[in-house]
Short mmCIF file of C-alpha atoms and ligand atoms in Angstrom, two decimals:
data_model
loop_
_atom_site.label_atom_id
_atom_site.label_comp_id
_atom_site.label_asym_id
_atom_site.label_seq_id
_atom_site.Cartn_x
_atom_site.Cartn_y
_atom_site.Cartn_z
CA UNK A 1 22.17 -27.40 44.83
CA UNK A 2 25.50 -25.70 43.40
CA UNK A 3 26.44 -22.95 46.01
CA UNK A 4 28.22 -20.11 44.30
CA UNK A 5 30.14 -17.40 47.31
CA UNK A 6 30.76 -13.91 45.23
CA UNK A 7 32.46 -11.10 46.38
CA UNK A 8 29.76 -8.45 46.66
CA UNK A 9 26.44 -7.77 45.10
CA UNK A 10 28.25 -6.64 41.99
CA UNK A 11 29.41 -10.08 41.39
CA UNK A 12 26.39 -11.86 42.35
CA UNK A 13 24.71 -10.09 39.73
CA UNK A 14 27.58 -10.60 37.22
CA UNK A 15 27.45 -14.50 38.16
CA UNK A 16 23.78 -14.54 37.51
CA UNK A 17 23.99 -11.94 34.17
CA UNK A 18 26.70 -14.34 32.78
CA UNK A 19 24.59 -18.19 33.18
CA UNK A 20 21.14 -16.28 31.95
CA UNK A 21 23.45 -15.02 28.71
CA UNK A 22 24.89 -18.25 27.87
CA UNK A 23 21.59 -19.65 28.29
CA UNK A 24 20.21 -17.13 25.92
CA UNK A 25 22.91 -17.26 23.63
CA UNK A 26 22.46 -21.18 23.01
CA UNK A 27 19.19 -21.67 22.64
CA UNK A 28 16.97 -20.93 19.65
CA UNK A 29 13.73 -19.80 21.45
CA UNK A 30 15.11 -19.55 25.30
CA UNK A 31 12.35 -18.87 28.16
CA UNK A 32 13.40 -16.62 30.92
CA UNK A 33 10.55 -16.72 33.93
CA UNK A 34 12.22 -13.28 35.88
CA UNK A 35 11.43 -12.24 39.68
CA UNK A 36 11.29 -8.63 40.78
CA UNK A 37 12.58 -6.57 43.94
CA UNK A 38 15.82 -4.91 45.08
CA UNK A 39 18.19 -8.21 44.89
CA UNK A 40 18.13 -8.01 40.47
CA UNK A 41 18.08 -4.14 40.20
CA UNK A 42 21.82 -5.11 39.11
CA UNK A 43 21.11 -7.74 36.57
CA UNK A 44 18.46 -6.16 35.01
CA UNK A 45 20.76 -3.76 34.42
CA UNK A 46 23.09 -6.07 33.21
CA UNK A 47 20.68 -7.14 30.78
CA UNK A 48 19.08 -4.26 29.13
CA UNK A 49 22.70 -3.39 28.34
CA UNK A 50 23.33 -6.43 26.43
CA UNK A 51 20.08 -6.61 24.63
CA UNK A 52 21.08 -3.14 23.56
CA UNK A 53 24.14 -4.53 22.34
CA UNK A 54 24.91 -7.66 20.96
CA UNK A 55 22.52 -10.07 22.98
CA UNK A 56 19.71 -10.86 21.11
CA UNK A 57 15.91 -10.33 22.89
CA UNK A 58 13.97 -10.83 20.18
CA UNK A 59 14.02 -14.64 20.73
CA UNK A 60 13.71 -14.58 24.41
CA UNK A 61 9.94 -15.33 25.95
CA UNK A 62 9.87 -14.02 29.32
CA UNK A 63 7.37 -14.72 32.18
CA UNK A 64 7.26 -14.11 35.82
CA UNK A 65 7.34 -15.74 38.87
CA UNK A 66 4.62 -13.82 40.24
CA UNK A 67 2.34 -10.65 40.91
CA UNK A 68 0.96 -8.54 43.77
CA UNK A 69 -2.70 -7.71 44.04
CA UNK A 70 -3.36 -4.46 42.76
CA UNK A 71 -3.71 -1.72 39.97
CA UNK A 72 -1.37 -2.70 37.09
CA UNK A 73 0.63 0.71 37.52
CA UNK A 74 0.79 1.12 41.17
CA UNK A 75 4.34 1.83 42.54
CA UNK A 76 4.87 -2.06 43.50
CA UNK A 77 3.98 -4.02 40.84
CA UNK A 78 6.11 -6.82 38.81
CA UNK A 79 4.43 -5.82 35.61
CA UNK A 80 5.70 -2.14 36.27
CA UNK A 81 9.13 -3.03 37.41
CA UNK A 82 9.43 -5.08 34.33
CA UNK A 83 8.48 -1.87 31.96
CA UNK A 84 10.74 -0.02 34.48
CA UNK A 85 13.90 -2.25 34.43
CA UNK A 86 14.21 -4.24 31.18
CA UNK A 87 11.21 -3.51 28.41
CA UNK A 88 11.25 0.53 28.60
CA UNK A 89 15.02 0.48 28.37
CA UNK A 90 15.50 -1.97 25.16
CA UNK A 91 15.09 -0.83 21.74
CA UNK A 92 13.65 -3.75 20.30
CA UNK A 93 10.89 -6.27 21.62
CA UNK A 94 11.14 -9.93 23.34
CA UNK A 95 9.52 -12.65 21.19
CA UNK A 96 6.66 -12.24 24.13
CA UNK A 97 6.17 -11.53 27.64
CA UNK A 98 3.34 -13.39 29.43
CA UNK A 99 2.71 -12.27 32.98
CA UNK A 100 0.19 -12.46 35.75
CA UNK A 101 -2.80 -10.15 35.41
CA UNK A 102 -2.89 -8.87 39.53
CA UNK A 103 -5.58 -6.35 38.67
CA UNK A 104 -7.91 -9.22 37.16
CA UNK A 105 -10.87 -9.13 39.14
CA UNK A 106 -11.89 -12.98 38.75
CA UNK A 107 -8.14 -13.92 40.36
CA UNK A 108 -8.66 -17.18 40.40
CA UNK A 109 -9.60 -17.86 36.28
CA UNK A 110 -6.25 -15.80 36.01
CA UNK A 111 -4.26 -18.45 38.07
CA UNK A 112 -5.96 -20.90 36.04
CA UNK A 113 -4.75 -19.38 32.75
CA UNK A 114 -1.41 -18.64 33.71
CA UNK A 115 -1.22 -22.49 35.09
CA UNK A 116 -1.91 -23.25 31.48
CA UNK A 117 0.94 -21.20 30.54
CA UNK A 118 3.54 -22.33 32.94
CA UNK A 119 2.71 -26.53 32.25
CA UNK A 120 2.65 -25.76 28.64
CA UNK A 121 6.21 -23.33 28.68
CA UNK A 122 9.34 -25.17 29.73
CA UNK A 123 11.58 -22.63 31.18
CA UNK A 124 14.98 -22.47 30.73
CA UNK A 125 15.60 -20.15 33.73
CA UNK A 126 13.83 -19.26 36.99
CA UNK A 127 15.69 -16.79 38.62
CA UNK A 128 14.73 -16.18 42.44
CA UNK A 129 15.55 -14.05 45.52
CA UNK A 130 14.96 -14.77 48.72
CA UNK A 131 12.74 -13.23 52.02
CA UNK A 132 13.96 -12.13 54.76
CA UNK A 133 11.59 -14.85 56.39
CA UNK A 134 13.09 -17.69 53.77
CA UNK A 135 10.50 -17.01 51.51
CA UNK A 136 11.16 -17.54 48.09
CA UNK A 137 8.18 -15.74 45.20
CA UNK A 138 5.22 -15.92 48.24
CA UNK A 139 5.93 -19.61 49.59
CA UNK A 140 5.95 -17.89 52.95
CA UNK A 141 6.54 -19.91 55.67
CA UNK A 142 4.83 -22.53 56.27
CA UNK A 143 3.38 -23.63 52.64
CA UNK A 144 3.41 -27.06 51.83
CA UNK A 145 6.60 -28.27 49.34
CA UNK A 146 4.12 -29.50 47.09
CA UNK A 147 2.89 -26.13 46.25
CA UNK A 148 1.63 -25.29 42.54
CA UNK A 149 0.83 -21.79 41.23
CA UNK A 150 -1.46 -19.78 43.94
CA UNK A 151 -3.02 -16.77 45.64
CA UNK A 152 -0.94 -16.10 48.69
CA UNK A 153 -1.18 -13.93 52.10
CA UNK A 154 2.10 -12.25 52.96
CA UNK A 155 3.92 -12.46 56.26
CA UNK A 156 4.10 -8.98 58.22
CA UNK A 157 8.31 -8.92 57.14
CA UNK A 158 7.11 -9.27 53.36
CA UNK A 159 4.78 -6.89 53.64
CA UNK A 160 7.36 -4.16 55.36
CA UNK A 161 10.09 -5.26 52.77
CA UNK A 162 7.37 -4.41 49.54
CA UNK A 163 7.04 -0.91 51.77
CA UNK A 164 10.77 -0.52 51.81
CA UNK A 165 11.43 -1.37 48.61
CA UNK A 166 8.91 0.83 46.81
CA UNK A 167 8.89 3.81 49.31
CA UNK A 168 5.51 3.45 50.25
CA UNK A 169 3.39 3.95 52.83
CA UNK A 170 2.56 0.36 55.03
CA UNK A 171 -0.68 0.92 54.80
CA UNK A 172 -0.85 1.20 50.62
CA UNK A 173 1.64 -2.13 50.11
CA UNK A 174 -0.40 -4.68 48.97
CA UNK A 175 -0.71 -7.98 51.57
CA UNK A 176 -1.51 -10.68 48.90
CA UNK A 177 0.10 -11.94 45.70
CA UNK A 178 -0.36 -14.64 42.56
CA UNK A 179 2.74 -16.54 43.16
CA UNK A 180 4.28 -19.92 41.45
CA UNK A 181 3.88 -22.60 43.67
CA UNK A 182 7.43 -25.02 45.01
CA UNK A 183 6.25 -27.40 41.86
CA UNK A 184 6.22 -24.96 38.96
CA UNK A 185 9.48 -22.89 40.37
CA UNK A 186 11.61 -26.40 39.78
CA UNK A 187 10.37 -27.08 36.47
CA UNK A 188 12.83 -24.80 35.31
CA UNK A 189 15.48 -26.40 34.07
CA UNK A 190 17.96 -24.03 36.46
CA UNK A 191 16.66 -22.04 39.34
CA UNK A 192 18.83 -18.97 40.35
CA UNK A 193 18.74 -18.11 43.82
CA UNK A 194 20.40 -14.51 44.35
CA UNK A 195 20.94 -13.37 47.43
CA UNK A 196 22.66 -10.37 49.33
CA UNK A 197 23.38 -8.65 52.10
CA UNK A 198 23.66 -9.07 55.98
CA UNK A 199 19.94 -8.67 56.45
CA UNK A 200 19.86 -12.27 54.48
CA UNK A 201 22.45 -13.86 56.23
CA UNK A 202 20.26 -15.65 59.25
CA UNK A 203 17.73 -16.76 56.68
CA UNK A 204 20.88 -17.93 54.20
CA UNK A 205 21.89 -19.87 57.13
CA UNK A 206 18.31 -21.21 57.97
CA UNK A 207 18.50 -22.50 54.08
CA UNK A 208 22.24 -24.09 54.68
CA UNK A 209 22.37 -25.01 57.67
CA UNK A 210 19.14 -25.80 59.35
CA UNK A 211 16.32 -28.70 59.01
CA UNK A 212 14.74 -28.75 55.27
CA UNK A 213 11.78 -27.59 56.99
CA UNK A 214 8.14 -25.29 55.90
CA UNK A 215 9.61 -22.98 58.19
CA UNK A 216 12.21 -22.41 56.25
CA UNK A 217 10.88 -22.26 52.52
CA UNK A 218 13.75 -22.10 50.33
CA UNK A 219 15.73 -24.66 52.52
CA UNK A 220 13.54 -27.14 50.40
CA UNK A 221 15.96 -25.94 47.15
CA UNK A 222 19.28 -27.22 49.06
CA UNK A 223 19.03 -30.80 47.69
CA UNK A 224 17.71 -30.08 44.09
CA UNK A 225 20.19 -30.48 41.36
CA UNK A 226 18.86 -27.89 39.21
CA UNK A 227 19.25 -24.94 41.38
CA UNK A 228 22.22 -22.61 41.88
CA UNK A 229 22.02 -20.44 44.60
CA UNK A 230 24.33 -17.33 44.26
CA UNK A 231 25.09 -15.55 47.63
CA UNK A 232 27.74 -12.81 48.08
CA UNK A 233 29.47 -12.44 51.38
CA UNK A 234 27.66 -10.65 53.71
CA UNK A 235 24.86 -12.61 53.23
CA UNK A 236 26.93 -16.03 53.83
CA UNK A 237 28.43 -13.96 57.31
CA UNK A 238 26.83 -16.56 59.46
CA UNK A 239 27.70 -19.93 57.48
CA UNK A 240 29.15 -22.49 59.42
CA UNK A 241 31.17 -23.99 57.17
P1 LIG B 301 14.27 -8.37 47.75
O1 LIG B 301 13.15 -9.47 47.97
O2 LIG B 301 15.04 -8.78 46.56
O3 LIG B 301 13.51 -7.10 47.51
O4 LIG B 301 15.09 -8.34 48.99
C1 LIG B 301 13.51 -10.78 47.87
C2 LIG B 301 12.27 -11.62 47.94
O5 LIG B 301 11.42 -11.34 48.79
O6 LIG B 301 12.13 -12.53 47.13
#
């Protein structure tokens, strides 16, 4: 793992904006596989901008590293969020966009499609953020390393942070979600892990610092060579060294 220590959460998503864009830049057909949730708000940003400009998304594929359980339009969803933030904001199209169906009623023939997708798509880019719990997509705690593409329970903290982060009532945020399994998140050929923010900074330290561990999903990233993990300050407070 390449550890990257930004400024603020401006920087962390200009750090992560800049390696997607070179990425995008130099290939012919790139594949971007995006996450959701209040750490990219920033780079999504970021990129709409440039694909109004002079960065080109008609060559991009994206997919996704997962999706809740749920209406395709409720307040929460990744497939909303990706209208919302990127799609609904560019003036021209992305080669495609293939992402989980969370509203398909026979879930698990929709994991088995988009598992057809994913071993049949190398990805360029996985970009990531990380739970408050270690979590990274809906590995929660205590999922096995060798993990591939599944329906997943969320922990009580998950299920508070979708609450939080959509303004919704507890009670209407959704407790399960189709998420990428450990396996299919490092196929990409680099993994971004954002993260910000001093409500981070005991799990950023629990990824650093402590055992590579199930309790501590993403601390199973530290000794991959293909993943950059880009943290801004407050959310490296507790770091050792
Ligand atoms: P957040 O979620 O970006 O909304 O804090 C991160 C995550 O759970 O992956």
């Amino acid at each position: 793992m390449e550890l990257i220590i930004v400024k603020n959460y401006e920087e962390m998503s200009e750090k992560t904006f800049k390696i997607i864009k070179n990425v995008i830049k130099d290939k012919e057909n790139p594949v971007i596989s995006m996450t959701t949730g209040g750490t990219p708000r920033g780079l999504f940003k970021k990129l709409a901008n440039a694909f109004n400009n002079d960065l080109d998304i008609e060559k991009v594929k994206f997919l996704n590293l997962d999706e809740y359980i749920g209406e395709k339009n409720a307040p929460y969803t990744v497939y909303r969020y990706m209208n919302e933030n990127l799609f609904d904001l560019v003036s021209k199209k992305p080669l495609s966009w293939d992402y989980i169906h969370g509203d398909e009623k026979n879930i698990e023939k929709e994991i088995e499609r988009y598992k057809n997708v994913l071993d049949n798509t190398k990805r360029d880019i996985q970009v990531l953020g990380l739970g408050v719990n270690g979590h990274i997509g809906a590995n929660e705690p205590g999922t096995a390393f060798d993990s591939t593409i599944f329906l997943a329970n969320h922990d009580q903290s998950t299920i508070e942070s979708t609450a939080n982060e959509y303004n919704i009532d507890i009670s209407d945020a959704p407790n399960q979600m189709v998420t990428m399994g450990f396996k299919e998140i490092l196929e990409a050929d680099k993994v971004l892990l954002m993260v910000s923010g001093s409500k981070k900074a005991e799990a950023v330290k629990n990824v650093l610092d402590g055992p590579i561990s199930t309790a501590c999903p993403a601390s199973y990233l530290r000794d991959k060579d293909n993943v950059i993990m880009i943290i801004d300050e407050d959310a490296a407070s507790l770091l050792e060294k």
